[in-house]
Coordinates of C-alpha atoms and ligand atoms in Angstrom, one line a residue:
X1469 CA 135.9 -122.3 25.8
X1470 CA 137.7 -119.7 23.7
X1471 CA 138.7 -120.3 20.4
X1472 CA 137.9 -123.3 17.8
X1473 CA 141.0 -125.0 17.1
X1474 CA 141.2 -125.9 13.1
X1475 CA 140.4 -129.3 13.5
X1476 CA 137.2 -128.9 15.6
X1477 CA 133.8 -128.8 13.9
X1478 CA 131.0 -126.6 15.3
X1479 CA 129.0 -129.7 15.6
X1480 CA 131.6 -131.4 17.7
X1481 CA 132.0 -128.4 19.8
X1482 CA 128.2 -128.1 20.3
X1483 CA 128.4 -131.7 21.5
X1484 CA 130.8 -130.8 24.3
X1485 CA 129.5 -127.6 25.0
X1486 CA 128.4 -127.1 28.9
X1487 CA 124.7 -125.9 29.1
X1488 CA 123.1 -124.6 31.9
X1489 CA 119.8 -123.7 31.8
X1490 CA 119.3 -122.6 35.0
X1491 CA 118.2 -119.2 36.1
X1492 CA 120.5 -116.4 37.5
X1493 CA 119.1 -114.2 40.5
X1494 CA 121.1 -112.6 43.2
X1495 CA 124.4 -113.6 41.7
X1496 CA 123.5 -117.3 41.9
X1497 CA 122.6 -119.8 39.4
X1498 CA 119.3 -121.5 40.8
X1499 CA 116.4 -123.7 39.5
X1500 CA 112.9 -122.2 39.2
X1501 CA 111.4 -122.1 42.7
X1502 CA 108.9 -125.1 41.9
X1503 CA 112.2 -127.0 40.1
X1504 CA 109.9 -126.9 36.7
X1505 CA 111.5 -126.7 33.5
X1506 CA 110.7 -126.2 30.1
X1507 CA 113.0 -128.1 26.8
X1508 CA 115.2 -125.9 24.7
X1509 CA 115.0 -127.7 21.4
X1510 CA 117.6 -126.8 18.6
X1511 CA 115.5 -125.8 14.9
X1512 CA 118.7 -126.8 13.3
X1513 CA 118.5 -130.7 13.5
X1514 CA 115.2 -131.3 16.4
X1515 CA 118.2 -131.9 19.1
X1516 CA 117.0 -131.7 22.4
X1517 CA 119.6 -128.9 24.2
X1518 CA 118.7 -128.9 27.9
X1519 CA 116.0 -128.2 30.2
X1520 CA 115.3 -124.3 30.7
X1521 CA 114.2 -123.2 34.4
X1522 CA 110.6 -122.3 33.6
X1523 CA 110.5 -119.2 36.3
X1524 CA 107.7 -118.7 38.7
X1525 CA 106.0 -115.6 40.2
X1526 CA 108.3 -116.1 43.0
X1527 CA 111.3 -116.0 41.1
X1528 CA 110.2 -112.9 39.7
X1529 CA 109.7 -111.4 43.5
X1530 CA 113.4 -112.8 44.4
X1531 CA 114.9 -111.0 41.2
X1532 CA 113.1 -107.8 41.9
X1533 CA 113.9 -107.5 45.4
X1534 CA 117.4 -108.5 44.7
X1535 CA 117.5 -106.1 42.0
X1536 CA 115.9 -103.6 44.3
X1537 CA 118.2 -104.1 47.2
X1538 CA 121.8 -103.9 44.9
X1539 CA 120.2 -100.3 43.6
X1540 CA 119.4 -98.7 46.8
X1541 CA 122.8 -100.7 48.2
X1542 CA 124.5 -98.3 45.8
X1543 CA 127.5 -100.9 45.0
X1544 CA 126.6 -100.0 41.3
X1545 CA 124.3 -97.5 41.3
X1546 CA 126.5 -94.9 43.0
X1547 CA 130.0 -96.0 42.1
X1548 CA 130.5 -93.4 39.5
X1549 CA 130.4 -93.7 35.6
X1550 CA 134.3 -94.1 35.6
X1551 CA 134.2 -97.3 37.9
X1552 CA 130.7 -98.8 35.7
X1553 CA 133.0 -98.1 32.8
X1554 CA 135.9 -100.3 34.2
X1555 CA 133.5 -103.3 34.6
X1556 CA 131.6 -103.2 31.6
X1557 CA 134.7 -103.2 29.7
X1558 CA 135.7 -106.3 31.7
X1559 CA 132.4 -107.7 30.6
X1560 CA 133.0 -107.1 26.7
X1561 CA 136.0 -108.4 27.1
X1562 CA 134.9 -111.5 28.6
X1563 CA 132.2 -111.5 25.8
X1564 CA 134.8 -111.4 23.3
X1565 CA 136.9 -114.2 24.9
X1566 CA 133.7 -116.5 24.7
X1567 CA 132.4 -115.2 21.7
X1568 CA 132.7 -118.7 19.6
X1569 CA 130.7 -120.3 22.5
X1570 CA 127.8 -116.9 22.7
X1571 CA 127.5 -117.3 18.6
X1572 CA 127.2 -121.4 19.2
X1573 CA 124.6 -120.9 21.7
X1574 CA 122.3 -118.7 19.8
X1575 CA 122.9 -120.3 16.8
X1576 CA 121.9 -123.6 18.5
X1577 CA 119.0 -122.1 20.1
X1578 CA 117.2 -120.1 17.1
X1579 CA 119.0 -121.6 14.0
X1580 CA 121.0 -118.8 12.3
X1581 CA 124.0 -119.7 10.4
X1582 CA 127.0 -119.8 12.8
X1583 CA 128.9 -117.7 10.0
X1584 CA 126.6 -115.1 10.9
X1585 CA 126.2 -115.1 14.7
X1586 CA 130.4 -115.3 15.1
X1587 CA 130.7 -112.0 12.4
X1588 CA 127.5 -110.0 13.1
X1589 CA 125.7 -111.1 16.5
X1590 CA 128.7 -111.4 18.8
X1591 CA 131.0 -108.6 17.6
X1592 CA 127.8 -106.3 17.6
X1593 CA 126.9 -107.4 21.3
X1594 CA 130.7 -106.8 22.4
X1595 CA 130.5 -103.3 20.7
X1596 CA 127.5 -102.2 22.3
X1597 CA 128.6 -102.6 25.8
X1598 CA 132.2 -101.2 24.8
X1599 CA 130.3 -98.3 23.5
X1600 CA 128.0 -97.4 26.3
X1601 CA 130.9 -98.2 28.7
X1602 CA 133.3 -95.4 26.9
X1603 CA 129.8 -93.1 26.9
X1604 CA 129.1 -92.8 30.4
X1605 CA 131.9 -91.1 31.8
X1606 CA 131.9 -88.6 29.0
X1607 CA 128.5 -87.1 29.4
X1608 CA 128.0 -83.9 31.0
X1609 CA 124.9 -82.3 33.0
X1610 CA 123.4 -79.2 32.5
X1611 CA 123.3 -76.0 34.5
X1612 CA 120.7 -73.8 32.8
X1613 CA 120.1 -69.7 33.0
X1614 CA 118.2 -69.2 36.0
X1615 CA 117.8 -66.0 38.1
X1616 CA 120.4 -64.2 39.9
X1617 CA 121.1 -65.6 43.1
X1618 CA 119.9 -69.0 42.4
X1619 CA 121.3 -72.0 40.6
X1620 CA 120.2 -75.4 39.2
X1621 CA 121.4 -78.2 38.0
X1622 CA 119.9 -80.4 35.8
X1623 CA 121.1 -84.1 36.5
X1624 CA 120.5 -87.6 34.4
X1625 CA 119.3 -90.1 37.3
X1626 CA 118.9 -94.0 37.0
X1627 CA 115.7 -95.2 37.1
X1628 CA 116.1 -98.2 39.5
X1629 CA 114.8 -101.4 38.3
X1630 CA 114.7 -101.9 34.6
X1631 CA 112.9 -105.1 33.4
X1632 CA 114.1 -106.1 29.6
X1633 CA 112.1 -108.6 27.9
X1634 CA 113.6 -109.6 24.4
X1635 CA 113.0 -111.4 21.6
X1636 CA 114.6 -114.5 20.0
X1637 CA 115.8 -113.0 16.5
X1638 CA 118.8 -111.9 17.9
X1639 CA 118.7 -113.0 21.2
X1640 CA 122.0 -112.0 22.6
X1641 CA 122.2 -108.6 20.6
X1642 CA 119.2 -107.1 21.4
X1643 CA 119.5 -108.1 25.0
X1644 CA 123.1 -106.0 24.8
X1645 CA 121.2 -103.2 23.2
X1646 CA 119.1 -103.0 26.5
X1647 CA 121.7 -103.8 29.2
X1648 CA 124.3 -102.1 28.0
X1649 CA 123.0 -98.5 28.4
X1650 CA 120.4 -99.5 31.3
X1651 CA 123.6 -100.7 33.3
X1652 CA 126.2 -98.1 32.4
X1653 CA 123.5 -95.3 33.7
X1654 CA 123.5 -97.2 37.0
X1655 CA 120.2 -99.4 36.8
X1656 CA 119.9 -102.6 38.0
X1657 CA 118.2 -104.8 35.6
X1658 CA 116.0 -108.1 35.5
X1659 CA 116.5 -109.5 31.9
X1660 CA 113.5 -112.2 31.0
X1661 CA 114.9 -113.8 27.5
X1662 CA 112.6 -115.1 24.9
X1663 CA 111.6 -119.0 25.6
X1664 CA 113.1 -120.2 22.6
X1665 CA 116.5 -118.6 23.1
X1666 CA 117.4 -118.1 26.8
X1667 CA 121.1 -119.9 26.7
X1668 CA 123.0 -116.7 25.8
X1669 CA 121.8 -114.6 28.1
X1670 CA 122.2 -116.8 30.7
X1671 CA 126.0 -117.1 30.0
X1672 CA 125.9 -113.5 29.6
X1673 CA 124.7 -113.2 33.5
X1674 CA 127.4 -115.5 34.4
X1675 CA 130.0 -113.8 32.6
X1676 CA 128.7 -110.2 34.2
X1677 CA 129.5 -111.8 37.7
X1678 CA 132.9 -112.8 36.5
X1679 CA 133.4 -109.2 35.5
X1680 CA 132.7 -108.0 38.7
X1681 CA 129.2 -106.7 38.3
X1682 CA 127.6 -106.6 41.8
X1683 CA 125.3 -109.5 42.5
X1684 CA 121.5 -108.8 41.8
X1685 CA 122.5 -105.6 39.5
X1686 CA 121.8 -108.2 36.4
X1687 CA 119.5 -110.7 36.9
X1688 CA 118.5 -113.5 34.1
X1689 CA 115.2 -115.0 34.8
X1690 CA 113.9 -117.2 31.9
X1691 CA 110.3 -118.7 31.7
X1692 CA 106.7 -117.7 29.9
X1693 CA 106.0 -114.7 28.7
X1694 CA 102.9 -114.8 30.5
X1695 CA 104.6 -115.5 34.1
X1696 CA 107.9 -113.9 34.0
X1697 CA 107.3 -111.3 31.3
X1698 CA 104.0 -110.0 32.6
X1699 CA 104.9 -110.8 36.3
X1700 CA 107.8 -107.9 35.5
X1701 CA 105.3 -106.1 33.6
X1702 CA 102.6 -105.5 36.6
X1703 CA 105.4 -105.6 39.5
X1704 CA 105.2 -102.5 41.8
X1705 CA 108.9 -102.5 42.3
X1706 CA 109.8 -102.4 38.4
X1707 CA 110.6 -99.0 37.4
X1708 CA 110.3 -99.1 33.6
X1709 CA 110.1 -102.1 30.9
X1710 CA 112.8 -102.0 27.8
X1711 CA 110.9 -104.4 25.4
X1712 CA 111.3 -105.8 21.9
X1713 CA 108.9 -108.1 20.3
X1714 CA 105.7 -108.1 18.8
X1715 CA 103.1 -105.4 18.5
X1716 CA 100.6 -107.4 20.2
X1717 CA 102.5 -108.2 23.4
X1718 CA 103.4 -104.4 23.5
X1719 CA 100.0 -103.6 23.6
X1720 CA 99.4 -105.7 26.7
X1721 CA 102.6 -104.0 28.4
X1722 CA 100.6 -100.6 28.0
X1723 CA 98.1 -101.9 29.7
X1724 CA 100.1 -103.7 32.5
X1725 CA 102.0 -100.7 32.9
X1726 CA 98.9 -98.4 33.3
X1727 CA 97.2 -101.2 36.0
X1728 CA 100.1 -101.1 38.0
X1729 CA 102.6 -98.2 38.7
X1730 CA 102.8 -96.2 35.5
X1731 CA 106.5 -97.6 34.9
X1732 CA 108.1 -96.3 32.2
X1733 CA 108.3 -98.1 28.6
X1734 CA 110.4 -98.4 25.6
X1735 CA 108.5 -100.6 23.1
X1736 CA 110.5 -101.7 19.9
X1737 CA 107.8 -103.9 18.1
X1738 CA 106.6 -105.4 15.0
X1739 CA 107.4 -104.0 11.4
X1740 CA 106.2 -104.4 7.5
X1741 CA 109.1 -102.0 6.0
X1742 CA 109.0 -101.0 2.4
X1743 CA 111.5 -101.1 -0.2
X1744 CA 110.8 -98.3 -3.0
X1745 CA 112.9 -99.0 -6.1
X1746 CA 112.5 -96.0 -8.7
X1747 CA 113.3 -96.3 -12.3
X1748 CA 116.3 -94.1 -12.1
X1749 CA 117.8 -96.6 -9.9
X1750 CA 121.8 -96.5 -10.6
X1751 CA 122.6 -100.0 -10.5
X1752 CA 119.4 -102.1 -10.7
X1753 CA 121.5 -105.4 -10.0
X1754 CA 123.1 -104.0 -6.9
X1755 CA 119.6 -102.8 -5.5
X1756 CA 118.3 -106.3 -6.0
X1757 CA 121.0 -108.0 -4.4
X1758 CA 120.7 -105.6 -1.2
X1759 CA 116.8 -105.9 -1.6
X1760 CA 117.1 -109.6 -1.3
X1761 CA 119.6 -109.0 1.7
X1762 CA 116.9 -106.5 3.3
X1763 CA 114.2 -109.1 2.9
X1764 CA 115.8 -112.7 3.5
X1765 CA 118.9 -112.0 5.7
X1766 CA 118.3 -114.2 9.0
X1767 CA 115.9 -116.2 7.2
X1768 CA 113.7 -112.8 7.3
X1769 CA 113.4 -112.8 10.9
X1770 CA 114.3 -109.0 11.5
X1771 CA 111.9 -106.6 12.9
X1772 CA 113.1 -104.1 10.0
X1773 CA 113.0 -106.5 7.3
X1774 CA 112.0 -104.9 3.9
X1775 CA 109.6 -107.3 3.2
X1776 CA 107.1 -105.4 1.1
X1777 CA 109.1 -104.4 -2.3
X1778 CA 107.6 -101.5 -4.4
X1779 CA 109.1 -101.1 -7.8
X1780 CA 108.0 -98.7 -10.4
X1781 CA 106.5 -100.2 -13.6
X1782 CA 109.0 -99.7 -16.2
X1783 CA 111.9 -101.5 -14.6
X1784 CA 109.5 -103.9 -12.6
X1785 CA 110.6 -107.2 -14.5
X1786 CA 113.6 -106.7 -15.0
X1787 CA 114.2 -106.0 -11.3
X1788 CA 111.9 -109.1 -9.9
X1789 CA 114.3 -111.4 -12.0
X1790 CA 117.5 -109.8 -10.6
X1791 CA 115.8 -110.3 -7.1
X1792 CA 115.0 -114.0 -7.8
X1793 CA 118.6 -114.4 -8.9
X1794 CA 120.1 -112.8 -5.8
X1795 CA 117.5 -114.7 -3.6
X1796 CA 119.3 -117.8 -4.2
X1797 CA 122.1 -116.4 -2.3
X1798 CA 119.7 -116.9 0.9
X1799 CA 119.3 -120.4 0.2
X1800 CA 118.9 -122.5 3.4
X1801 CA 121.7 -124.7 4.5
X1802 CA 123.5 -126.2 7.5
X1803 CA 123.8 -123.2 10.2
X1804 CA 126.8 -125.0 11.6
X1805 CA 128.5 -125.2 8.6
X1806 CA 130.8 -122.2 8.8
X1807 CA 131.3 -121.9 5.1
X1808 CA 127.4 -121.7 4.6
X1809 CA 126.7 -118.0 4.3
X1810 CA 123.1 -118.1 3.3
X1811 CA 120.0 -118.9 5.6
X1812 CA 119.6 -121.2 8.5
X1813 CA 116.6 -122.8 10.1
X1814 CA 113.5 -120.6 11.4
X1815 CA 113.1 -120.3 15.0
X1816 CA 111.0 -123.7 15.3
X1817 CA 108.7 -125.9 13.5
X1818 CA 105.5 -124.2 14.4
X1819 CA 106.9 -120.8 13.1
X1820 CA 107.8 -122.5 9.6
X1821 CA 104.4 -123.5 10.0
X1822 CA 102.8 -120.3 10.0
X1823 CA 105.5 -119.0 7.5
X1824 CA 104.1 -121.7 5.3
X1825 CA 100.7 -121.0 5.3
X1826 CA 101.5 -117.2 4.2
X1827 CA 103.4 -118.7 1.4
X1828 CA 99.9 -120.8 0.6
X1829 CA 98.1 -117.8 1.0
X1830 CA 100.6 -116.1 -1.8
X1831 CA 100.2 -119.0 -4.0
X1832 CA 96.4 -119.2 -4.1
X1833 CA 96.0 -115.6 -4.6
X1834 CA 99.4 -114.3 -6.7
X1835 CA 102.4 -115.8 -8.1
X1836 CA 105.3 -117.2 -6.8
X1837 CA 108.4 -115.6 -8.8
X1838 CA 111.1 -117.6 -6.4
X1839 CA 111.5 -120.1 -3.8
X1840 CA 108.2 -121.4 -2.3
X1841 CA 109.3 -124.8 -0.7
X1842 CA 109.7 -125.9 3.1
X1843 CA 112.8 -128.4 3.2
X1844 CA 113.9 -130.7 5.8
X1845 CA 117.6 -130.9 6.5
X1846 CA 119.5 -132.6 9.4
X1847 CA 116.2 -133.9 10.1
X1848 CA 114.3 -130.9 11.0
X1849 CA 111.7 -129.2 8.9
X1850 CA 112.3 -125.7 9.9
X1851 CA 113.8 -124.7 6.7
X1852 CA 112.1 -122.2 4.2
X1853 CA 113.5 -121.5 0.9
X1854 CA 113.5 -117.3 0.2
X1855 CA 110.2 -116.8 -1.4
X1856 CA 109.1 -113.7 -3.7
X1857 CA 105.1 -113.2 -4.2
X1858 CA 104.1 -111.2 -6.7
X1859 CA 100.4 -110.2 -8.6
X1860 CA 98.9 -109.8 -5.3
X1861 CA 95.6 -107.8 -5.0
X1862 CA 96.8 -104.7 -3.2
X1863 CA 94.7 -105.2 -0.3
X1864 CA 96.1 -108.6 0.3
X1865 CA 96.9 -109.2 3.9
X1866 CA 100.5 -110.4 3.0
X1867 CA 101.3 -107.0 2.0
X1868 CA 100.6 -105.6 5.8
X1869 CA 100.7 -108.7 7.8
X1870 CA 104.5 -109.3 9.5
X1871 CA 105.6 -112.5 8.6
X1872 CA 108.9 -112.7 10.1
X1873 CA 109.8 -115.3 7.6
X1874 CA 111.8 -115.0 4.4
X1875 CA 109.2 -113.9 2.1
X1876 CA 108.8 -110.8 0.4
X1877 CA 106.0 -109.3 -1.7
X1878 CA 106.1 -107.4 -5.0
X1879 CA 104.0 -104.1 -5.4
X1880 CA 104.5 -102.4 -8.9
X1881 CA 103.8 -98.4 -9.0
X1882 CA 103.8 -96.0 -11.3
X1883 CA 104.1 -92.4 -9.8
X1884 CA 106.2 -91.2 -6.8
X1885 CA 102.9 -90.1 -5.2
X1886 CA 101.5 -93.7 -5.4
X1887 CA 104.7 -95.2 -4.0
X1888 CA 104.6 -93.1 -0.7
X1889 CA 101.1 -93.7 -0.3
X1890 CA 101.4 -97.9 -0.7
X1891 CA 104.6 -97.6 1.5
X1892 CA 102.9 -95.6 4.5
X1893 CA 99.4 -97.9 3.9
X1894 CA 100.8 -100.1 7.0
X1895 CA 99.8 -100.0 10.6
X1896 CA 103.8 -100.0 11.0
X1897 CA 106.6 -97.3 11.0
X1898 CA 109.7 -99.0 11.8
X1899 CA 112.0 -98.6 8.6
X1900 CA 112.0 -98.1 5.1
X1901 CA 114.5 -97.9 1.9
X1902 CA 114.4 -96.2 -1.4
X1903 CA 116.7 -96.3 -4.5
X1904 CA 117.0 -93.1 -6.8
X1905 CA 119.7 -91.1 -8.6
X1906 CA 117.5 -87.9 -8.2
X1907 CA 118.5 -86.1 -5.1
X1908 CA 115.6 -84.1 -4.8
X1909 CA 113.1 -87.1 -4.9
X1910 CA 115.3 -88.9 -2.5
X1911 CA 115.0 -85.9 0.1
X1912 CA 111.0 -85.6 -1.0
X1913 CA 110.0 -89.0 -0.8
X1914 CA 112.3 -89.8 2.8
X1915 CA 110.5 -86.8 4.2
X1916 CA 107.2 -88.6 3.6
X1917 CA 108.1 -91.6 4.7
X1918 CA 106.6 -92.7 8.0
X1919 CA 109.7 -94.4 9.5
X1920 CA 112.1 -94.5 12.0
X1921 CA 114.8 -95.1 10.1
X1922 CA 115.0 -94.6 6.3
X1923 CA 117.5 -95.6 4.2
X1924 CA 118.5 -94.2 0.8
X1925 CA 120.5 -96.6 -1.9
X1926 CA 120.7 -98.7 0.8
X1927 CA 118.7 -101.4 2.8
X1928 CA 118.0 -101.2 6.7
X1929 CA 121.1 -99.0 7.7
X1930 CA 121.8 -99.5 11.2
X1931 CA 124.8 -98.1 13.4
X1932 CA 125.8 -97.8 17.1
X1933 CA 125.9 -93.9 16.8
X1934 CA 122.2 -94.0 15.7
X1935 CA 118.9 -94.3 17.3
X1936 CA 116.7 -97.2 16.1
X1937 CA 113.0 -97.7 16.6
X1938 CA 109.8 -97.0 15.3
X1939 CA 106.5 -94.6 14.6
X1940 CA 102.9 -95.7 14.7
X1941 CA 102.2 -99.4 15.8
X1942 CA 106.2 -100.3 15.6
X1943 CA 106.5 -98.5 18.9
X1944 CA 108.3 -95.8 21.0
X1945 CA 111.5 -95.1 22.4
X1946 CA 114.7 -95.6 20.8
X1947 CA 117.7 -98.4 21.2
X1948 CA 121.1 -97.3 19.9
X1949 CA 123.2 -94.1 20.1
X1950 CA 123.0 -91.4 23.1
X1951 CA 119.2 -91.4 23.0
X1952 CA 118.9 -95.0 24.4
X1953 CA 119.8 -93.5 27.9
X1954 CA 116.1 -91.4 27.6
X1955 CA 115.0 -95.0 28.2
X1956 CA 116.7 -95.4 31.4
X1957 CA 117.2 -92.3 32.9
X1958 CA 114.9 -89.6 34.4
X1959 CA 115.9 -86.1 34.7
X1960 CA 116.1 -84.4 38.3
X1961 CA 116.4 -80.7 38.9
X1962 CA 118.2 -79.5 42.0
X1963 CA 117.6 -75.8 42.7
X1964 CA 120.1 -73.8 45.0
X1965 CA 119.1 -70.7 46.3
X1966 CA 122.2 -68.6 47.3
X1967 CA 122.7 -67.6 50.8
Ligands
NAP3330 P1 107.0 -111.8 21.3 O1 106.1 -113.0 21.0 O2 106.2 -110.5 21.5 O3 107.9 -112.3 22.3 C1 108.9 -110.9 22.9 C2 109.2 -111.4 24.5 O4 107.9 -110.9 25.0 C3 109.5 -113.1 24.7 O5 110.7 -112.6 25.7 C4 108.2 -113.3 25.3 O6 108.3 -114.1 26.0 C5 107.6 -112.1 26.0 N1 106.3 -112.1 26.5 C6 105.4 -113.0 25.8 N2 104.1 -112.8 26.1 C7 104.5 -111.6 27.1 C8 103.2 -111.2 27.9 N3 102.3 -111.6 27.8 N4 103.8 -110.0 28.9 C9 105.1 -109.9 29.2 N5 106.0 -110.4 28.0 C10 105.6 -111.5 27.2 O7 108.0 -111.6 20.3 P2 108.9 -112.9 19.0 O8 108.2 -114.0 18.7 O9 109.7 -113.1 20.4 O10 109.9 -111.9 18.6 C11 109.2 -112.0 16.9 C12 108.5 -110.1 17.0 O11 109.7 -109.3 17.7 C13 108.3 -109.3 15.7 O12 107.0 -108.9 15.7 C14 109.3 -108.6 15.6 O13 108.9 -107.8 14.5 C15 109.7 -108.0 16.9 N6 111.2 -107.5 16.8 C16 110.9 -106.3 17.0 C17 112.2 -105.3 17.0 C18 112.3 -104.1 17.1 O14 113.3 -103.3 17.2 N7 111.2 -103.4 16.9 C19 113.3 -105.9 17.0 C20 113.5 -107.4 16.7 C21 112.2 -108.0 17.0 P3 108.1 -116.1 25.7 O15 108.0 -116.1 24.1 O16 109.3 -116.5 26.2 O17 106.8 -116.5 26.1

C-alpha cells in the first residue's frame, strides 16, 4: 500500500490491510516455536486486529544466533559505512513509500490520531534513518599525540549483537531511534517491540529485508517482556540492551546485565517533567497553549510530558483558566478521522482504568479544573478527557507519580527558589520547561534544573541533532544526535611501534 486515494477512508483502508503478526528471524517471517500467539486489539474500537507470535526462549536463542552469525560473517558489520549508508537510505525510502501503512499500523495498535502518526511519527522515523545513514560515513577516528616512534589509532567499533526493547507510545519512532544508530554503526539487532504495538516493527523488519539488509542483521521478536525481553537481557551473547520504557523494568535490566555478561545498557526510563511559568512570561495565553500541548499531546502518553505545571502565584488563576481553555484542543475524538487533531484512545482499557483511578484520587484530594471524564467512542472505553487537577497537597502522589495519561497537576509557587525545589522534588530527571522574559533568570533556573532537556519559552523541545535522555531515575544513555552512537560502539585503541 502506498498512498490513500481521496475517496478511501482510513477505516476502509484498515479493513483491507494485510496484517502479519509473525516474528522476523534470520530474514524469514515465522510463527513462535510453540505456535502460541496473543491477540492484538485496537483501542480505537476494541477490534481484534490479528494474532501476534508469542515468541519463546527458543525463538530468542534463534534470533540471537542469527544476529551473531550475521555480525561475525561481516556482510553488514565489515562492509564499510558508505555501503551501509546506501542500504539504510533505501530503507528510509521504502518506509516513506509505505508511510500511510506504517502510520495506520501505529494508530490502530495504540490509538493515536492518524493525523499525528502521518505527520509526526512516520516522517520522524524516516528522517532518523536518513540522518544516521548520512552521519556514519562522515565520522573520523582519532590519532592522538603519542611518544616519538609510536602511533595510536582510536577507532569506534560496533559492539556486536544489540537488543532493542521498546515501548508502545511511539512504536515505530522510538524503535528507529535505537535501530538507526545501532545498524549504521555496523551492529546486528534483535528488536523486541511492546506487546501492545508490535505491528509497525514487524513491517519495518520486512522492509529492511526488502531494502537489502542481510538476513539476521535485523530480527524482530514479539512476545512478552518477561520471556523475550528478559531472555535478551540475560543472554550471554547479547552485547548491549537499548531500552525505552518504565523505570521499574529498567531497574530489572540492570540486575539482568549484572547477573549475566555485564552487557552495556542504555536506559530511557520514566519521567514526571515540570513546566515552570514565571509571572514575567511574555505571552500568558501562548504559554498556556504550549503547556496544554506539553501535558496532553499523544494522550499524555509521553515520557517527557510536562505533566507538573508550576505557576507563580500572581498569574496562577489567569493561567489555569487559559490552560483549561486550550486543553479543549486535546479532547478525544475518532483517531481514524484525518480531520481530528486532538487526542485519540489510550493504549487500552486497562491503562485507561489506571488513569481514571488517578483522576479519582485527584477529585477526592484536590479540585478538577478541566476534563475528568472517561468517554466511550466507537464502542471503546479507552478515551479520557484532558484533565487539570489543582489544589492538591504538595506531597500528593499525583505530583510525583508518572500517570502516563492526559492528566496535569498544578502547583502554585511564590519564589524562584521554591519553584526550583518543587521542580527537582521528584525521582525523575528527564525534561523541564520554563517561561520567563528575564534572561538572567532563564539561565539561573535552567542551570539548576536536574533534567536531560530544559526548554526555555517552549515545551519539550526535541530534535535529531540533540541528545535526548535523563538524569536520576529517568535513566542514562542518550537517544538521538551523534551521542547515541556511544550506546552502540566501543572505543578501541591500536598501538603501533615503528620499526
Ligand atoms: P514498560 O512496561 O517498561 O515496557 C517497555 C518494554 O519493556 C516493552 O517492550 C515490555 O514488554 C518490555 N518489558 C516488560 N517487562 C520486561 C522485563 N522484565 N524484561 C525486559 N523487558 C521487559 O513500558 P511501557 O508501558 O511500554 O511504556 C511506558 C513507559 O515508557 C513509561 O514509563 C514512559 O515514561 C517510558 N518511556 C520513556 C521514554 C524515554 O525516552 N525516557 C520514552 C517513551 C516511554 P511487554 O510490555 O510487551 O511485556
